[in-house]
CSV table of C-alpha atoms and ligand atoms in Angstrom, one decimal:
chain,number,residue,atom,x,y,z
A,1,MET,CA,-47.9,-157.6,73.3
A,2,THR,CA,-49.6,-159.6,71.2
A,3,PHE,CA,-51.6,-162.8,71.5
A,4,ARG,CA,-48.1,-164.3,70.5
A,5,ASP,CA,-46.0,-163.0,73.5
A,6,LEU,CA,-48.7,-164.3,76.4
A,7,PRO,CA,-47.0,-166.6,77.9
A,8,SER,CA,-48.2,-170.0,79.0
A,9,VAL,CA,-50.4,-171.0,81.8
A,10,GLU,CA,-47.7,-173.5,82.9
A,11,ARG,CA,-45.2,-170.4,82.4
A,12,LEU,CA,-46.5,-167.8,84.1
A,13,SER,CA,-47.4,-170.2,87.1
A,14,ALA,CA,-43.8,-171.6,88.1
A,15,GLU,CA,-43.4,-167.8,88.0
A,16,LEU,CA,-45.2,-167.3,91.1
A,17,ALA,CA,-43.1,-170.3,93.1
A,18,GLU,CA,-44.5,-168.8,96.4
A,19,LEU,CA,-48.4,-169.9,95.5
A,20,ASN,CA,-49.6,-172.7,96.1
A,21,HIS,CA,-49.3,-174.8,93.0
A,22,GLU,CA,-53.4,-174.8,92.2
A,23,LEU,CA,-53.9,-171.0,93.4
A,24,ALA,CA,-50.9,-170.5,91.4
A,25,VAL,CA,-52.3,-171.6,88.3
A,26,LEU,CA,-56.1,-170.5,89.0
A,27,VAL,CA,-55.0,-166.8,88.9
A,28,ALA,CA,-52.1,-167.3,86.0
A,29,ARG,CA,-55.4,-168.4,83.4
A,30,GLN,CA,-57.2,-165.3,84.7
A,31,ALA,CA,-54.6,-162.7,84.3
A,32,ILE,CA,-53.9,-164.1,80.9
A,33,ASP,CA,-57.9,-165.0,80.2
A,34,GLU,CA,-57.6,-160.7,81.1
A,35,ALA,CA,-54.4,-160.0,79.0
A,36,ARG,CA,-56.2,-161.6,76.4
A,37,GLU,CA,-59.1,-159.9,76.6
A,38,LYS,CA,-57.3,-156.9,76.7
A,39,LEU,CA,-55.6,-157.2,73.2
A,40,ARG,CA,-59.4,-158.4,72.0
A,41,THR,CA,-60.8,-155.0,73.2
A,42,HIS,CA,-58.3,-153.1,72.6
A,43,PRO,CA,-55.9,-154.1,69.6
A,44,GLY,CA,-53.2,-151.8,68.8
A,45,PRO,CA,-49.5,-150.6,71.0
A,46,PRO,CA,-48.4,-152.4,73.8
A,47,SER,CA,-50.2,-152.6,77.1
A,48,THR,CA,-48.8,-155.2,79.0
A,49,LYS,CA,-45.5,-156.2,79.2
A,50,GLY,CA,-44.6,-160.0,80.3
A,51,GLY,CA,-43.6,-159.0,83.9
A,52,ASP,CA,-46.7,-157.2,84.8
A,53,LEU,CA,-49.2,-160.7,84.0
A,54,ALA,CA,-47.0,-162.2,87.2
A,55,THR,CA,-47.7,-158.7,89.1
A,56,ARG,CA,-51.5,-159.0,87.7
A,57,ALA,CA,-51.7,-162.9,88.9
A,58,ARG,CA,-50.7,-162.0,92.5
A,59,ALA,CA,-52.9,-159.2,93.2
A,60,LEU,CA,-55.2,-161.6,92.3
A,61,ALA,CA,-54.4,-164.4,94.9
A,62,ALA,CA,-54.2,-161.7,97.3
A,63,ALA,CA,-57.7,-160.7,96.7
A,64,LEU,CA,-58.8,-164.5,96.5
A,65,GLY,CA,-58.1,-164.5,100.4
A,66,ARG,CA,-59.3,-161.1,101.4
A,67,ASN,CA,-62.6,-161.3,102.8
A,68,GLN,CA,-65.0,-158.7,100.7
A,69,LEU,CA,-67.4,-158.4,103.7
A,70,ARG,CA,-64.9,-156.3,105.7
A,71,ARG,CA,-65.3,-153.7,109.7
A,72,ALA,CA,-67.0,-150.5,107.9
A,73,ILE,CA,-67.6,-147.0,109.7
A,74,ASN,CA,-71.3,-146.0,109.6
A,75,ALA,CA,-70.9,-141.7,109.5
A,76,THR,CA,-74.7,-142.0,107.7
A,77,GLY,CA,-76.5,-140.6,110.6
A,78,VAL,CA,-78.7,-143.4,110.5
A,79,LEU,CA,-77.4,-145.7,113.9
A,80,LEU,CA,-79.7,-149.3,112.2
A,81,HIS,CA,-78.2,-148.9,108.8
A,82,THR,CA,-79.8,-152.1,107.3
A,83,ASN,CA,-77.1,-152.0,104.8
A,84,LEU,CA,-74.4,-151.9,107.3
A,85,GLY,CA,-75.3,-154.3,109.5
A,86,ARG,CA,-77.8,-152.7,112.4
A,87,ALA,CA,-76.9,-153.3,115.5
A,88,THR,CA,-73.0,-153.7,116.6
A,89,LEU,CA,-72.0,-155.6,119.2
A,90,ALA,CA,-71.4,-154.7,122.5
A,91,PRO,CA,-67.5,-156.3,123.6
A,92,SER,CA,-69.0,-158.6,126.1
A,93,ALA,CA,-71.1,-159.9,122.8
A,94,VAL,CA,-68.2,-159.5,120.5
A,95,ALA,CA,-66.0,-162.1,123.1
A,96,ALA,CA,-68.5,-164.7,123.6
A,97,VAL,CA,-68.4,-165.3,120.0
A,98,GLU,CA,-65.0,-165.1,119.6
A,99,ALA,CA,-65.0,-167.5,122.3
A,100,VAL,CA,-67.3,-170.5,120.7
A,101,ALA,CA,-66.6,-169.9,117.1
A,102,GLY,CA,-62.8,-171.0,117.2
A,103,GLY,CA,-63.4,-174.3,119.9
A,104,HIS,CA,-66.3,-176.6,120.3
A,105,ALA,CA,-69.1,-175.3,122.4
A,106,THR,CA,-71.8,-175.7,124.9
A,107,LEU,CA,-74.5,-175.8,122.6
A,108,GLU,CA,-76.7,-178.9,123.0
A,109,VAL,CA,-75.4,-180.6,126.3
A,110,ASP,CA,-76.4,-180.9,129.7
A,111,GLU,CA,-74.2,-180.5,132.2
A,112,GLU,CA,-76.1,-182.4,134.7
A,113,THR,CA,-75.9,-185.1,132.0
A,114,GLY,CA,-73.6,-185.2,129.6
A,115,GLY,CA,-76.5,-185.6,127.9
A,116,ARG,CA,-78.4,-183.8,125.2
A,117,GLY,CA,-80.2,-180.5,126.5
A,118,SER,CA,-81.1,-177.8,124.2
A,119,ARG,CA,-79.6,-174.8,122.6
A,120,GLN,CA,-82.4,-172.5,123.7
A,121,THR,CA,-82.9,-173.4,127.6
A,122,VAL,CA,-81.1,-170.5,129.1
A,123,ILE,CA,-81.6,-167.7,126.6
A,124,ALA,CA,-85.5,-168.7,127.1
A,125,GLN,CA,-84.8,-168.2,130.6
A,126,LEU,CA,-83.6,-164.6,130.5
A,127,PHE,CA,-86.3,-163.6,128.0
A,128,ARG,CA,-88.4,-164.5,130.7
A,129,GLU,CA,-87.0,-162.7,133.5
A,130,LEU,CA,-86.7,-160.0,131.5
A,131,THR,CA,-90.0,-159.9,130.1
A,132,GLY,CA,-92.0,-161.2,132.1
A,133,ALA,CA,-93.2,-164.0,129.4
A,134,GLU,CA,-93.8,-167.5,130.2
A,135,ASP,CA,-91.2,-168.7,127.5
A,136,ALA,CA,-89.2,-167.7,124.6
A,137,ILE,CA,-87.7,-169.3,121.5
A,138,VAL,CA,-84.8,-167.5,119.7
A,139,VAL,CA,-84.8,-167.9,115.2
A,140,ASN,CA,-83.2,-166.8,112.3
A,141,ASN,CA,-84.5,-163.5,112.3
A,142,ASN,CA,-87.6,-161.4,112.9
A,143,ALA,CA,-89.6,-162.7,109.3
A,144,ALA,CA,-88.7,-165.5,110.1
A,145,ALA,CA,-90.7,-165.2,113.8
A,146,THR,CA,-93.3,-164.0,111.5
A,147,VAL,CA,-93.1,-167.1,109.4
A,148,LEU,CA,-93.2,-169.3,111.8
A,149,ALA,CA,-96.2,-168.4,114.3
A,150,LEU,CA,-98.4,-168.3,110.7
A,151,ALA,CA,-97.0,-171.5,110.1
A,152,ALA,CA,-97.8,-173.1,113.2
A,153,LEU,CA,-100.7,-171.0,115.0
A,154,ALA,CA,-102.8,-169.5,111.8
A,155,ASN,CA,-102.8,-172.5,108.5
A,156,GLY,CA,-106.1,-172.6,107.0
A,157,LYS,CA,-107.2,-170.4,109.2
A,158,ASP,CA,-107.9,-166.8,108.6
A,159,VAL,CA,-105.7,-164.0,110.2
A,160,VAL,CA,-107.3,-160.9,111.4
A,161,LEU,CA,-105.1,-157.4,110.4
A,162,SER,CA,-106.1,-153.6,110.3
A,163,ARG,CA,-105.4,-151.8,106.5
A,164,GLY,CA,-102.8,-149.6,107.9
A,165,GLU,CA,-100.8,-152.4,109.4
A,166,LEU,CA,-100.3,-154.4,105.5
A,167,VAL,CA,-96.9,-153.5,105.3
A,168,GLU,CA,-93.6,-154.2,103.3
A,169,ILE,CA,-91.0,-154.2,105.5
A,170,GLY,CA,-88.2,-154.3,103.4
A,171,GLY,CA,-86.0,-156.8,100.8
A,172,HIS,CA,-89.8,-158.1,99.3
A,173,PHE,CA,-91.6,-158.8,102.4
A,174,ARG,CA,-94.7,-158.3,102.5
A,175,LEU,CA,-96.8,-159.2,105.3
A,176,PRO,CA,-99.8,-160.0,102.9
A,177,GLU,CA,-98.2,-162.7,101.2
A,178,VAL,CA,-96.3,-164.2,103.9
A,179,ILE,CA,-99.7,-164.7,105.2
A,180,VAL,CA,-100.6,-166.3,102.1
A,181,GLN,CA,-97.4,-168.2,102.2
A,182,SER,CA,-97.6,-170.0,105.9
A,183,GLY,CA,-100.8,-171.1,104.5
A,184,ALA,CA,-103.4,-168.5,106.5
A,185,ARG,CA,-105.9,-166.7,105.0
A,186,LEU,CA,-105.6,-162.9,104.8
A,187,VAL,CA,-108.5,-161.2,106.4
A,188,GLU,CA,-108.3,-157.1,106.1
A,189,VAL,CA,-110.4,-155.1,108.6
A,190,GLY,CA,-110.9,-151.6,108.4
A,191,THR,CA,-108.8,-148.7,106.4
A,192,THR,CA,-105.9,-147.2,105.9
A,193,ASN,CA,-106.0,-144.4,108.2
A,194,ARG,CA,-108.5,-145.8,110.7
A,195,THR,CA,-109.2,-149.0,112.1
A,196,ARG,CA,-111.7,-149.4,115.5
A,197,ILE,CA,-111.6,-152.2,117.7
A,198,ALA,CA,-115.1,-152.7,115.8
A,199,ASP,CA,-113.5,-153.9,112.5
A,200,TYR,CA,-111.5,-156.1,114.2
A,201,GLU,CA,-115.0,-158.2,116.1
A,202,LYS,CA,-117.6,-158.1,112.8
A,203,ALA,CA,-114.6,-159.8,110.9
A,204,LEU,CA,-113.9,-162.9,113.6
A,205,THR,CA,-115.6,-166.0,112.5
A,206,GLU,CA,-114.7,-169.5,114.1
A,207,ASN,CA,-112.7,-169.9,111.5
A,208,THR,CA,-110.1,-167.0,113.0
A,209,GLY,CA,-106.8,-168.6,113.4
A,210,MET,CA,-105.2,-165.2,115.4
A,211,LEU,CA,-105.5,-161.8,115.3
A,212,LEU,CA,-102.0,-160.4,114.2
A,213,ARG,CA,-100.8,-156.8,115.0
A,214,CYS,CA,-98.4,-155.2,112.7
A,215,HIS,CA,-96.0,-152.1,114.0
A,216,PRO,CA,-95.9,-149.8,111.0
A,217,SER,CA,-92.3,-149.1,112.0
A,218,ASN,CA,-90.8,-147.9,108.6
A,219,PHE,CA,-93.1,-145.5,108.3
A,220,ARG,CA,-96.6,-143.3,109.6
A,221,VAL,CA,-99.4,-142.2,108.9
A,222,VAL,CA,-100.5,-138.9,110.2
A,223,GLY,CA,-102.6,-136.8,110.5
A,224,PHE,CA,-107.0,-138.6,110.6
A,225,THR,CA,-106.2,-141.9,112.1
A,226,GLU,CA,-107.3,-144.3,114.6
A,227,ALA,CA,-105.9,-147.6,115.6
A,228,ALA,CA,-107.3,-150.1,118.1
A,229,THR,CA,-104.9,-150.3,121.0
A,230,LEU,CA,-102.7,-152.7,122.4
A,231,GLU,CA,-105.2,-153.8,125.5
A,232,GLU,CA,-108.8,-153.2,123.5
A,233,LEU,CA,-107.0,-156.0,121.4
A,234,VAL,CA,-106.0,-157.9,123.9
A,235,ALA,CA,-109.3,-157.8,125.2
A,236,LEU,CA,-110.9,-159.2,121.9
A,237,SER,CA,-108.7,-161.8,122.1
A,238,LYS,CA,-110.0,-162.6,125.4
A,239,ARG,CA,-113.4,-162.2,125.1
A,240,SER,CA,-113.0,-164.1,121.6
A,241,VAL,CA,-110.7,-167.1,123.0
A,242,ILE,CA,-108.2,-166.1,120.0
A,243,PRO,CA,-104.9,-165.6,120.0
A,244,PHE,CA,-103.3,-162.4,119.4
A,245,GLY,CA,-100.2,-161.8,117.8
A,246,ASP,CA,-98.3,-158.4,118.0
A,247,ASP,CA,-95.0,-158.0,115.9
A,248,ILE,CA,-93.5,-155.1,117.5
A,249,GLY,CA,-90.4,-154.8,114.8
A,250,SER,CA,-87.6,-153.3,117.4
A,251,GLY,CA,-87.9,-155.5,120.2
A,252,ALA,CA,-87.0,-152.3,122.4
A,253,LEU,CA,-86.2,-154.0,126.2
A,254,VAL,CA,-85.6,-150.3,127.4
A,255,ASP,CA,-87.5,-147.3,127.5
A,256,PHE,CA,-86.8,-144.6,125.4
A,257,THR,CA,-89.3,-141.9,125.8
A,258,PRO,CA,-86.6,-139.4,127.5
A,259,PHE,CA,-84.5,-139.3,124.2
A,260,GLY,CA,-87.8,-138.2,122.1
A,261,LEU,CA,-88.7,-141.0,120.6
A,262,THR,CA,-92.2,-141.6,122.1
A,263,ASP,CA,-93.7,-144.3,120.4
A,264,GLU,CA,-91.7,-147.0,120.0
A,265,PRO,CA,-93.2,-150.6,121.9
A,266,GLN,CA,-91.4,-151.9,124.9
A,267,VAL,CA,-91.7,-156.3,125.1
A,268,GLN,CA,-92.9,-155.6,127.9
A,269,LYS,CA,-95.7,-153.8,127.6
A,270,SER,CA,-97.1,-156.1,124.9
A,271,VAL,CA,-96.1,-159.1,127.4
A,272,SER,CA,-98.3,-157.7,130.5
A,273,ALA,CA,-100.8,-155.6,128.8
A,274,GLY,CA,-101.8,-159.8,128.3
A,275,ALA,CA,-100.8,-160.6,124.3
A,276,ASP,CA,-100.4,-164.0,123.3
A,277,LEU,CA,-97.1,-163.9,121.3
A,278,VAL,CA,-94.8,-160.7,121.0
A,279,TRP,CA,-92.3,-160.8,118.4
A,280,PHE,CA,-89.5,-159.2,117.2
A,281,SER,CA,-85.9,-158.3,116.1
A,282,GLY,CA,-82.9,-159.3,118.2
A,283,ASP,CA,-80.5,-156.6,116.0
A,284,LYS,CA,-82.8,-153.5,116.0
A,285,LEU,CA,-83.5,-151.5,119.2
A,286,LEU,CA,-82.4,-154.7,121.3
A,287,GLY,CA,-78.7,-154.4,120.1
A,288,GLY,CA,-78.0,-157.8,119.5
A,289,PRO,CA,-77.0,-159.8,116.5
A,290,GLN,CA,-80.1,-161.2,113.8
A,291,ALA,CA,-82.2,-162.9,115.5
A,292,GLY,CA,-86.2,-163.6,115.4
A,293,ILE,CA,-87.2,-163.8,119.1
A,294,LEU,CA,-90.7,-165.1,119.7
A,295,VAL,CA,-91.9,-164.4,123.1
A,296,GLY,CA,-95.1,-165.2,125.4
A,297,ARG,CA,-97.6,-167.9,125.8
A,298,LYS,CA,-95.6,-171.4,127.3
A,299,ASP,CA,-98.2,-173.7,125.0
A,300,LEU,CA,-98.6,-171.4,121.9
A,301,ILE,CA,-94.7,-171.5,122.1
A,302,ALA,CA,-94.7,-175.2,122.2
A,303,ILE,CA,-95.9,-175.4,119.0
A,304,CYS,CA,-93.9,-173.6,117.3
A,305,LYS,CA,-90.5,-175.4,118.9
A,306,SER,CA,-92.5,-178.5,117.4
A,307,HIS,CA,-93.0,-176.5,113.8
A,308,PRO,CA,-90.7,-178.7,111.3
A,309,LEU,CA,-89.8,-175.0,110.0
A,310,MET,CA,-87.8,-174.6,113.3
A,311,ARG,CA,-85.3,-176.9,112.2
A,312,ALA,CA,-84.8,-174.6,109.3
A,313,LEU,CA,-85.5,-171.2,111.0
A,314,ARG,CA,-83.1,-172.1,114.4
A,315,PRO,CA,-79.8,-169.7,115.0
A,316,ASP,CA,-76.4,-171.2,114.8
A,317,LYS,CA,-74.0,-171.3,118.1
A,318,LEU,CA,-72.1,-167.6,117.0
A,319,THR,CA,-76.0,-165.4,116.9
A,320,LEU,CA,-77.0,-167.4,120.3
A,321,ALA,CA,-73.4,-166.6,121.8
A,322,ALA,CA,-73.8,-162.9,121.3
A,323,LEU,CA,-78.1,-162.4,121.8
A,324,GLU,CA,-76.7,-164.5,125.9
A,325,ALA,CA,-73.7,-161.9,126.9
A,326,THR,CA,-75.9,-159.3,125.6
A,327,LEU,CA,-79.3,-160.2,127.7
A,328,ARG,CA,-76.5,-160.2,130.2
A,329,LEU,CA,-76.1,-156.8,130.0
A,330,TYR,CA,-79.8,-155.9,130.4
A,331,LYS,CA,-80.0,-158.7,133.2
A,332,THR,CA,-76.8,-157.0,135.3
A,333,GLY,CA,-77.7,-152.8,134.8
A,334,ARG,CA,-75.5,-152.9,132.4
A,335,ALA,CA,-77.1,-152.4,129.5
A,336,TRP,CA,-77.1,-148.1,128.6
A,337,ASP,CA,-73.1,-148.3,129.2
A,338,GLU,CA,-72.3,-150.7,127.3
A,339,ILE,CA,-74.5,-152.0,124.2
A,340,PRO,CA,-73.5,-149.9,121.0
A,341,ILE,CA,-77.2,-148.3,120.1
A,342,LEU,CA,-78.0,-147.7,123.6
A,343,ARG,CA,-74.9,-145.2,124.1
A,344,ARG,CA,-75.7,-144.1,120.4
A,345,ILE,CA,-78.8,-142.8,121.3
A,346,LYS,CA,-77.8,-142.1,125.0
A,347,ARG,CA,-75.0,-139.7,123.3
A,348,GLU,CA,-75.0,-135.8,123.6
A,349,SER,CA,-74.9,-133.6,120.9
A,350,GLY,CA,-72.6,-131.4,122.4
A,351,GLN,CA,-70.3,-134.3,122.7
A,352,ILE,CA,-70.3,-135.3,118.8
A,353,ASP,CA,-69.8,-131.5,118.0
A,354,ARG,CA,-67.1,-131.4,119.7
A,355,ARG,CA,-65.3,-135.6,118.1
A,356,CYS,CA,-66.4,-133.0,115.3
A,357,ARG,CA,-64.4,-130.3,115.2
A,358,LEU,CA,-61.1,-132.3,116.2
A,359,VAL,CA,-61.8,-134.8,113.0
A,360,ALA,CA,-62.4,-131.7,110.4
A,361,GLY,CA,-59.7,-129.7,112.2
A,362,LYS,CA,-57.5,-133.0,111.2
A,363,LEU,CA,-58.7,-133.2,107.9
A,364,ARG,CA,-58.0,-129.6,107.1
A,365,LYS,CA,-54.6,-130.7,107.5
A,366,LEU,CA,-54.9,-133.2,104.9
A,367,GLY,CA,-55.7,-129.9,102.8
A,368,TYR,CA,-59.6,-130.5,102.9
A,369,GLU,CA,-62.0,-128.1,103.1
A,370,ALA,CA,-64.4,-129.6,106.4
A,371,THR,CA,-66.4,-127.8,108.5
A,372,VAL,CA,-68.6,-128.8,111.0
A,373,GLU,CA,-72.5,-128.7,111.3
A,374,ALA,CA,-75.7,-129.3,113.4
A,375,THR,CA,-77.5,-132.2,111.1
A,376,PHE,CA,-80.4,-134.5,112.7
A,377,ALA,CA,-79.2,-138.3,113.2
A,378,GLN,CA,-81.8,-141.4,112.7
A,379,VAL,CA,-82.2,-144.4,114.4
A,380,GLY,CA,-83.4,-146.1,111.2
A,381,GLY,CA,-84.0,-150.0,110.6
A,382,GLY,CA,-87.1,-149.7,110.4
A,383,SER,CA,-87.4,-148.0,114.1
A,384,LEU,CA,-88.7,-145.0,115.2
A,385,PRO,CA,-89.4,-143.4,111.4
A,386,GLY,CA,-89.7,-139.5,111.6
A,387,ARG,CA,-88.1,-139.2,114.8
A,388,MET,CA,-85.1,-137.2,115.0
A,389,LEU,CA,-82.2,-137.1,117.3
A,390,PRO,CA,-80.2,-133.9,117.3
A,391,SER,CA,-76.5,-134.2,116.0
A,392,HIS,CA,-73.5,-133.1,114.3
A,393,ALA,CA,-71.5,-134.1,111.7
A,394,VAL,CA,-68.3,-133.3,109.6
A,395,ALA,CA,-69.1,-131.7,106.2
A,396,VAL,CA,-66.7,-131.6,103.3
A,397,ARG,CA,-66.5,-130.1,100.5
A,398,ALA,CA,-64.6,-131.4,96.6
A,399,GLU,CA,-65.3,-130.8,93.4
A,400,ASN,CA,-65.9,-134.5,92.9
A,401,LEU,CA,-68.0,-135.6,96.0
A,402,PRO,CA,-69.0,-139.2,94.2
A,403,ALA,CA,-65.5,-139.8,93.6
A,404,LEU,CA,-64.6,-138.8,97.2
A,405,ALA,CA,-67.5,-140.8,98.7
A,406,ARG,CA,-66.2,-143.4,96.9
A,407,ALA,CA,-63.1,-143.2,97.4
A,408,LEU,CA,-63.8,-143.7,101.7
A,409,ARG,CA,-65.9,-146.6,100.0
A,410,HIS,CA,-62.1,-148.2,99.2
A,411,ALA,CA,-60.6,-147.1,101.9
A,412,GLN,CA,-58.9,-149.9,103.6
A,413,THR,CA,-61.5,-149.5,106.6
A,414,PRO,CA,-64.3,-148.4,104.7
A,415,VAL,CA,-66.5,-145.1,105.7
A,416,TYR,CA,-69.9,-144.4,104.6
A,417,GLY,CA,-71.4,-141.1,104.9
A,418,ARG,CA,-74.4,-139.2,103.0
A,419,ILE,CA,-73.8,-136.8,100.2
A,420,GLU,CA,-76.5,-133.7,100.7
A,421,ARG,CA,-76.1,-130.7,98.1
A,422,ASP,CA,-72.6,-129.7,97.8
A,423,ARG,CA,-71.1,-131.8,100.2
A,424,LEU,CA,-70.1,-134.7,101.9
A,425,LEU,CA,-72.4,-135.5,105.7
A,426,LEU,CA,-70.1,-137.6,108.1
A,427,ASP,CA,-72.9,-137.8,110.8
A,428,LEU,CA,-70.7,-138.8,114.1
A,429,ARG,CA,-73.3,-140.2,116.4
A,430,ALA,CA,-72.5,-143.5,115.2
A,431,VAL,CA,-69.2,-143.6,114.6
A,432,ASP,CA,-67.5,-144.0,118.0
A,433,LYS,CA,-64.2,-143.1,119.9
A,434,ASP,CA,-62.0,-145.3,118.7
A,435,GLU,CA,-62.8,-145.5,115.0
A,436,GLU,CA,-62.7,-142.0,114.1
A,437,ALA,CA,-58.6,-143.1,113.1
A,438,ALA,CA,-59.5,-145.4,110.8
A,439,LEU,CA,-62.0,-142.8,109.1
A,440,VAL,CA,-59.2,-139.7,109.1
A,441,SER,CA,-56.9,-142.7,107.7
A,442,ALA,CA,-59.4,-143.0,105.0
A,443,PHE,CA,-59.3,-139.4,103.5
A,444,ALA,CA,-55.6,-139.4,100.9
A,445,PRO,CA,-53.5,-136.6,101.8
A,446,LEU,CA,-54.6,-134.0,99.2
A,447,PRO,CA,-51.9,-131.8,97.6
A,448,ALA,CA,-54.7,-128.8,98.4
A,449,THR,CA,-52.9,-126.7,95.9
A,450,LYS,CA,-54.2,-126.1,92.5
A,451,GLU,CA,-58.0,-127.6,92.0
A,452,ARG,CA,-56.6,-130.2,88.7
A,453,SER,CA,-54.5,-132.1,90.8
A,454,ARG,CA,-57.3,-131.8,93.8
A,455,GLU,CA,-59.6,-134.5,92.4
A,456,GLU,CA,-57.0,-136.5,91.1
A,457,GLY,CA,-55.7,-136.6,94.7
A,458,VAL,CA,-59.5,-137.5,95.4
A,459,ALA,CA,-59.8,-140.1,92.7
A,460,GLU,CA,-56.7,-142.5,94.0
A,461,ALA,CA,-57.2,-142.3,97.4
B,1,PLP,C1,-87.9,-155.2,110.9
B,1,PLP,C2,-89.4,-156.1,111.3
B,1,PLP,C3,-89.7,-157.1,110.5
B,1,PLP,C4,-88.2,-158.2,110.1
B,1,PLP,O1,-87.1,-158.2,110.9
B,1,PLP,P1,-85.6,-158.6,110.3
B,1,PLP,O2,-85.3,-159.2,111.7
B,1,PLP,O3,-85.1,-157.8,109.5
B,1,PLP,O4,-86.5,-159.9,109.9
B,1,PLP,C5,-91.0,-157.6,110.9
B,1,PLP,N1,-91.6,-156.5,111.3
B,1,PLP,C6,-91.6,-155.6,111.7
B,1,PLP,C7,-92.4,-154.7,112.5
B,1,PLP,C8,-90.0,-154.8,111.7
B,1,PLP,O5,-90.1,-153.8,112.7
């Protein structure tokens, strides 16, 4: 094909009679532009026949209609993987989202009067009951909760924070910078490894707006360390009449110590100890949708609620539906059985081993070299750093591991594992039983004979 053989947009789009006119023109133009570019960069022997252009245009049209944001299988061994969407929702939360997504919803109506209500009333009530706090408010995520709390309560004032908690959470969310952005002044106290309550006390002035604690959730300082306790901070806050804000991060509503996960702060503990305001994520250990939740003193929540930023940070009906359904599982004692992150933490290593053996067997039938190995999974998502959960993984060996991993990412249901040295590990702790079939079918059958054909089979998968 030469430049002169390229059809006009009009002619090619007329061939795509099954598409609507606008789409046909759009993809015809794209296909022709692509072909022209190809001719420019690779002049010479004919590469594209006329008929191929229509095929290519149809493929472009199909791709335009397909969501890039898709369901995926998380076999990384990191249970709350931020890049893979952190917590997955319980079936009742999924149903709640579905119920309000395609129709109107009782988002801001008062069922008694028919007048306007608040979208937050029900959720606040559930958080009051579950945490013992006076009031609660939901925003877009925990970063938003931090910004709102500081902007509403400490604007123009000093915020006292330990040097051991000057954290970066990820995605450029650096607490010292957030404090500045919210109009407060950061007053650092103590050192990276040791901060005592006396350090906070010395830093207090009449301009102090908040005593802040931030759970160091994505790193761990070990060795010669010391931090003021929750009780000491609360006592100092009461003595000095300065609000104490506690960013506890992952929002554990249940006790994880039976699973060896010992230093995860629990919401109820901060509340009952007397923290004035406690905030956390909805999609980490709580196991709900992306959200940030502030619980605490009624008067402080009221100030946050009426801050102009609130409108910009408020959650939508899908989030509130999922969150309400998730909280009802805690309320009705079904959390450990139905909330995926809790079930995955609870899952027995031996059971994961048995499932791995079955999956490995199926992969061997497809021609892969697959075995089972003992591994460690981690909670991830900025929760419980360094705390490992014994687990098992299917270990797949192949000539070209990056090509295999890439093929799995491009499968109909993408599969994400991790490459360690000479094998690809698929940890099944975060993979549910009903996902196993899709995981196996992400592997294209291999001829499993000569190495050469094996490599090609993988690359085509
Ligand atoms: C994860 C985390 C955040 C950020 O929460 P997002 O919901 O991701 O915005 C803030 N603070 C702490 C301590 C965290 O662990």
